[in-house]
C-alpha cells in the first residue's frame, strides 16, 4: 500500500498496467472505489477523496497469487462518473429498484428499456453537499413513443430532482443533454431513463463534473478544467 496526498471532495483517475499474474486490483481506501485488470491488460478507476490523504492498496486475484504491475498513475480529474462512455460494458450502472429497466451496451451506447414507465439505469457517485455539478450526455429514442431523460436523486431512484428541459429529448437521432444540480447528499444517483415502458433509449458520453455555480439569470454552471485561483478583491473582503 501507499499513502498519497489528496484534496477532500476532488476526483482522481487511477491507471495501471497488469504485467503478470491472474489479476490485480487497486483499491482507494475510503474513496469507495476499486478496479481490477487481468495480466497483459490495463486498469483504470475513478475515486473521490474524502480526506487529505488516501491509502492506495494493491491486491492479487487470490490467495498465494503473485502479480506484477507497472505505470501506476493517480491524477486529479474533473470527471466523476465511473463509466459514461460504455466502451465495453455497462459496469457501474444498474436498474433502479422501484423504477426498473433492462440495459445492454451496443456499439458503445447504453440502451435502456424501461420495464415500467420512467424506468431507469442508475449510477452512484460521491458528491459534496452544497456544491454545484454539471451533467452532460448524448441521448436518443431508438424506438417507442416516449422521451429520453436524465434525472438526479439522493437515493436509489427515490426523491428525484429534475435537471430541467435541457436534459430530456424525443429525438430519434442523438442530441446533447445537459443540466445542473446542487448536491444534497454525500452520495448522488444519476438516472438514465425513459418515460414509457418498452421503449428503447440510447445514452452515451455521460459526464458529471464539479461546476462553479452561475449566479446570473442564465443559471448555467461553469465546468472548471484545471484549478481556479480565487483571491479577495481587498483584504478582509467577502468578494472574490
Short mmCIF file of C-alpha atoms in Angstrom, two decimals:
data_model
loop_
_atom_site.label_atom_id
_atom_site.label_comp_id
_atom_site.label_asym_id
_atom_site.label_seq_id
_atom_site.Cartn_x
_atom_site.Cartn_y
_atom_site.Cartn_z
CA UNK A 1 0.00 0.00 0.00
CA UNK A 2 0.99 3.64 -0.41
CA UNK A 3 -0.41 6.83 1.12
CA UNK A 4 -0.91 9.78 -1.22
CA UNK A 5 -1.94 13.38 -0.61
CA UNK A 6 -5.44 14.21 -1.83
CA UNK A 7 -7.97 17.03 -1.64
CA UNK A 8 -11.26 16.11 0.02
CA UNK A 9 -14.13 16.25 -2.46
CA UNK A 10 -11.89 16.12 -5.54
CA UNK A 11 -11.96 13.26 -8.08
CA UNK A 12 -8.90 11.28 -9.15
CA UNK A 13 -8.22 8.97 -12.09
CA UNK A 14 -6.07 5.91 -11.36
CA UNK A 15 -4.49 3.92 -14.22
CA UNK A 16 -2.05 0.99 -14.23
CA UNK A 17 -0.75 -1.94 -16.28
CA UNK A 18 -1.01 -5.52 -15.05
CA UNK A 19 2.11 -7.29 -16.36
CA UNK A 20 1.76 -10.78 -14.86
CA UNK A 21 -0.44 -12.84 -12.56
CA UNK A 22 -4.10 -13.84 -12.72
CA UNK A 23 -5.41 -10.34 -11.98
CA UNK A 24 -4.53 -7.27 -9.94
CA UNK A 25 -6.87 -4.93 -8.08
CA UNK A 26 -6.20 -1.41 -6.88
CA UNK A 27 -8.34 -0.04 -4.06
CA UNK A 28 -8.70 3.53 -2.83
CA UNK A 29 -9.34 3.26 0.90
CA UNK A 30 -12.27 5.43 1.96
CA UNK A 31 -12.90 6.51 -1.63
CA UNK A 32 -15.38 3.70 -2.17
CA UNK A 33 -13.69 2.55 -5.38
CA UNK A 34 -11.78 -0.47 -6.64
CA UNK A 35 -10.99 -1.95 -10.03
CA UNK A 36 -9.12 -4.95 -11.41
CA UNK A 37 -7.20 -5.88 -14.55
CA UNK A 38 -6.01 -9.20 -15.95
CA UNK A 39 -2.44 -9.92 -16.98
CA UNK A 40 -1.49 -8.15 -20.19
CA UNK A 41 -4.22 -5.51 -19.83
CA UNK A 42 -4.57 -2.06 -18.27
CA UNK A 43 -6.87 -0.97 -15.46
CA UNK A 44 -8.46 2.32 -14.55
CA UNK A 45 -10.86 3.75 -11.97
CA UNK A 46 -12.17 6.98 -10.54
CA UNK A 47 -12.48 7.83 -6.87
CA UNK A 48 -13.49 10.89 -4.89
CA UNK A 49 -11.23 11.69 -1.94
CA UNK A 50 -12.82 12.09 1.48
CA UNK A 51 -9.66 13.19 3.32
CA UNK A 52 -6.35 14.96 2.85
CA UNK A 53 -4.61 11.60 2.47
CA UNK A 54 -5.78 8.39 0.76
CA UNK A 55 -4.28 4.90 1.09
CA UNK A 56 -3.95 3.02 -2.20
CA UNK A 57 -3.87 -0.77 -1.91
CA UNK A 58 -2.64 -3.31 -4.46
CA UNK A 59 -4.26 -6.74 -4.19
CA UNK A 60 -3.76 -10.00 -6.09
CA UNK A 61 -6.61 -12.03 -7.55
CA UNK A 62 -6.42 -14.76 -4.92
CA UNK A 63 -4.52 -16.31 -2.03
CA UNK A 64 -0.81 -17.03 -2.67
CA UNK A 65 -1.02 -15.43 -6.13
CA UNK A 66 1.73 -13.06 -7.21
CA UNK A 67 1.05 -10.13 -9.52
CA UNK A 68 3.24 -7.57 -11.26
CA UNK A 69 2.06 -4.06 -12.07
CA UNK A 70 3.71 -1.04 -13.63
CA UNK A 71 2.99 2.54 -14.70
CA UNK A 72 0.66 3.24 -11.78
CA UNK A 73 -0.65 6.80 -12.05
CA UNK A 74 -3.01 8.88 -9.91
CA UNK A 75 -4.13 12.18 -11.44
CA UNK A 76 -6.59 14.85 -10.45
CA UNK A 77 -9.57 14.87 -12.82
CA UNK A 78 -12.85 16.74 -13.16
CA UNK A 79 -14.79 13.64 -14.23
CA UNK A 80 -16.90 11.95 -11.55
CA UNK A 81 -18.90 9.26 -13.38
CA UNK A 82 -17.08 5.91 -13.42
CA UNK A 83 -18.31 4.65 -16.80
CA UNK A 84 -20.07 7.13 -19.04
CA UNK A 85 -18.62 6.12 -22.41
CA UNK A 86 -19.64 2.43 -22.40
CA UNK A 87 -16.60 1.35 -24.38
CA UNK A 88 -17.05 -2.30 -23.43
CA UNK A 89 -19.88 -2.77 -20.94
CA UNK A 90 -22.36 -1.15 -18.53
CA UNK A 91 -20.26 -1.62 -15.39
CA UNK A 92 -21.21 0.86 -12.69
CA UNK A 93 -24.84 1.05 -13.85
CA UNK A 94 -27.81 -0.96 -12.56
CA UNK A 95 -31.58 -0.91 -12.61
CA UNK A 96 -33.42 1.25 -10.08
CA UNK A 97 -35.28 -0.92 -7.58
CA UNK A 98 -38.73 0.66 -7.94
CA UNK A 99 -38.35 2.18 -11.42
CA UNK A 100 -36.90 -0.86 -13.14
CA UNK A 101 -35.29 -1.26 -16.54
CA UNK A 102 -33.03 -3.58 -18.50
CA UNK A 103 -29.88 -2.45 -20.28
CA UNK A 104 -27.37 -3.55 -22.88
CA UNK A 105 -24.33 -1.92 -24.45
CA UNK A 106 -24.41 -1.95 -28.26
CA UNK A 107 -21.53 -0.37 -30.21
CA UNK A 108 -20.54 1.85 -27.31
CA UNK A 109 -24.06 3.03 -26.48
CA UNK A 110 -26.07 2.23 -23.34
CA UNK A 111 -29.51 1.06 -24.46
CA UNK A 112 -32.11 1.27 -21.72
CA UNK A 113 -35.50 -0.44 -21.92
CA UNK A 114 -37.84 0.66 -19.08
CA UNK A 115 -39.96 -2.21 -17.75
CA UNK A 116 -42.27 0.36 -16.14
CA UNK A 117 -42.95 3.97 -17.07
CA UNK A 118 -39.98 6.13 -16.04
CA UNK A 119 -37.76 3.06 -15.63
CA UNK A 120 -34.05 3.84 -15.43
CA UNK A 121 -30.48 2.73 -15.03
CA UNK A 122 -28.62 4.31 -12.11
CA UNK A 123 -25.01 5.21 -11.42
CA UNK A 124 -23.94 6.46 -8.00
CA UNK A 125 -21.06 8.81 -7.25
CA UNK A 126 -19.65 10.81 -4.36
CA UNK A 127 -20.66 14.47 -4.04
CA UNK A 128 -20.11 17.34 -1.63
CA UNK A 129 -23.30 18.78 -0.11
CA UNK A 130 -23.96 22.29 -1.36
CA UNK A 131 -21.65 22.03 -4.38
CA UNK A 132 -22.95 22.55 -7.94
CA UNK A 133 -22.39 19.87 -10.59
CA UNK A 134 -22.96 19.81 -14.35
CA UNK A 135 -24.35 16.74 -16.12
CA UNK A 136 -23.92 16.26 -19.86
CA UNK A 137 -24.72 13.36 -22.20
CA UNK A 138 -25.98 12.45 -25.64
CA UNK A 139 -29.29 10.60 -25.94
CA UNK A 140 -31.86 9.43 -28.46
CA UNK A 141 -35.11 7.49 -28.65
CA UNK A 142 -34.33 4.35 -30.63
CA UNK A 143 -37.89 3.00 -30.62
CA UNK A 144 -41.22 3.78 -28.97
CA UNK A 145 -43.18 6.95 -28.29
CA UNK A 146 -41.74 8.44 -25.10
CA UNK A 147 -38.79 10.60 -24.08
CA UNK A 148 -35.21 10.03 -23.02
CA UNK A 149 -34.13 11.99 -19.97
CA UNK A 150 -31.59 12.32 -17.19
CA UNK A 151 -32.59 12.78 -13.56
CA UNK A 152 -30.81 13.16 -10.24
CA UNK A 153 -31.78 11.55 -6.93
CA UNK A 154 -30.29 11.40 -3.46
CA UNK A 155 -31.30 7.75 -3.03
CA UNK A 156 -31.86 4.66 -5.17
CA UNK A 157 -34.33 6.18 -7.61
CA UNK A 158 -36.43 7.88 -4.93
CA UNK A 159 -36.77 11.63 -4.33
CA UNK A 160 -35.80 12.67 -7.83
CA UNK A 161 -34.64 16.14 -8.83
CA UNK A 162 -35.26 17.37 -12.37
CA UNK A 163 -32.30 18.61 -14.38
CA UNK A 164 -34.62 20.82 -16.45
CA UNK A 165 -35.84 20.79 -20.03
CA UNK A 166 -32.28 20.62 -21.35
CA UNK A 167 -31.95 17.07 -20.01
CA UNK A 168 -34.78 15.45 -21.99
CA UNK A 169 -35.45 14.69 -25.65
CA UNK A 170 -37.77 12.81 -28.02
CA UNK A 171 -35.27 12.98 -30.90
CA UNK A 172 -34.59 9.77 -32.82
CA UNK A 173 -31.05 10.98 -33.54
CA UNK A 174 -28.54 11.60 -30.75
CA UNK A 175 -28.67 15.09 -29.27
CA UNK A 176 -26.80 16.76 -26.42
CA UNK A 177 -28.45 16.88 -22.98
CA UNK A 178 -27.25 18.98 -20.05
CA UNK A 179 -28.34 20.25 -16.66
CA UNK A 180 -27.02 21.44 -13.29
CA UNK A 181 -27.82 20.32 -9.77
CA UNK A 182 -26.76 21.15 -6.22
CA UNK A 183 -25.82 18.10 -4.18
CA UNK A 184 -27.97 17.40 -1.11
CA UNK A 185 -26.15 14.23 -0.01
CA UNK A 186 -22.67 12.72 0.01
CA UNK A 187 -23.81 10.07 -2.48
CA UNK A 188 -25.87 11.06 -5.51
CA UNK A 189 -27.55 8.90 -8.17
CA UNK A 190 -27.86 9.76 -11.85
CA UNK A 191 -30.71 8.09 -13.71
CA UNK A 192 -30.65 7.40 -17.46
CA UNK A 193 -34.35 6.95 -18.06
CA UNK A 194 -37.23 6.56 -20.47
CA UNK A 195 -40.76 7.79 -19.87
CA UNK A 196 -42.63 4.86 -21.48
CA UNK A 197 -42.31 1.15 -20.65
CA UNK A 198 -40.98 -0.89 -23.57
CA UNK A 199 -39.27 2.00 -25.35
CA UNK A 200 -35.57 1.62 -26.19
CA UNK A 201 -33.49 4.65 -25.25
CA UNK A 202 -29.83 5.20 -26.16
CA UNK A 203 -27.32 7.10 -23.99
CA UNK A 204 -23.63 7.85 -24.48
CA UNK A 205 -20.83 10.15 -23.26
CA UNK A 206 -22.48 10.69 -19.89
CA UNK A 207 -20.41 13.05 -17.74
CA UNK A 208 -20.72 14.63 -14.30
CA UNK A 209 -18.27 17.36 -13.29
CA UNK A 210 -17.94 19.82 -10.45
CA UNK A 211 -19.01 23.29 -11.61
CA UNK A 212 -18.85 26.83 -10.38
CA UNK A 213 -22.41 28.00 -9.73
CA UNK A 214 -23.76 30.60 -12.19
CA UNK A 215 -25.46 33.34 -10.18
CA UNK A 216 -26.73 35.13 -13.29
CA UNK A 217 -30.24 34.79 -14.71
CA UNK A 218 -28.97 32.08 -17.08
CA UNK A 219 -28.21 29.73 -14.15
CA UNK A 220 -25.76 27.62 -16.18
CA UNK A 221 -22.83 26.35 -14.12
CA UNK A 222 -19.30 26.58 -15.49
CA UNK A 223 -17.15 23.45 -15.51
CA UNK A 224 -13.58 24.06 -14.40
CA UNK A 225 -10.78 22.42 -16.38
CA UNK A 226 -7.80 22.85 -14.10
CA UNK A 227 -7.58 24.94 -10.96
CA UNK A 228 -9.35 28.24 -10.43
CA UNK A 229 -7.49 30.59 -8.09
CA UNK A 230 -9.77 32.82 -6.02
CA UNK A 231 -8.42 35.96 -4.40
CA UNK A 232 -10.27 38.54 -2.31
CA UNK A 233 -10.64 41.91 -4.06
CA UNK A 234 -9.33 43.56 -0.89
CA UNK A 235 -8.05 42.49 2.49
CA UNK A 236 -10.94 41.17 4.59
CA UNK A 237 -13.44 41.44 1.68
CA UNK A 238 -16.02 38.73 1.07
CA UNK A 239 -15.98 39.35 -2.68
CA UNK A 240 -13.51 37.26 -4.72
#
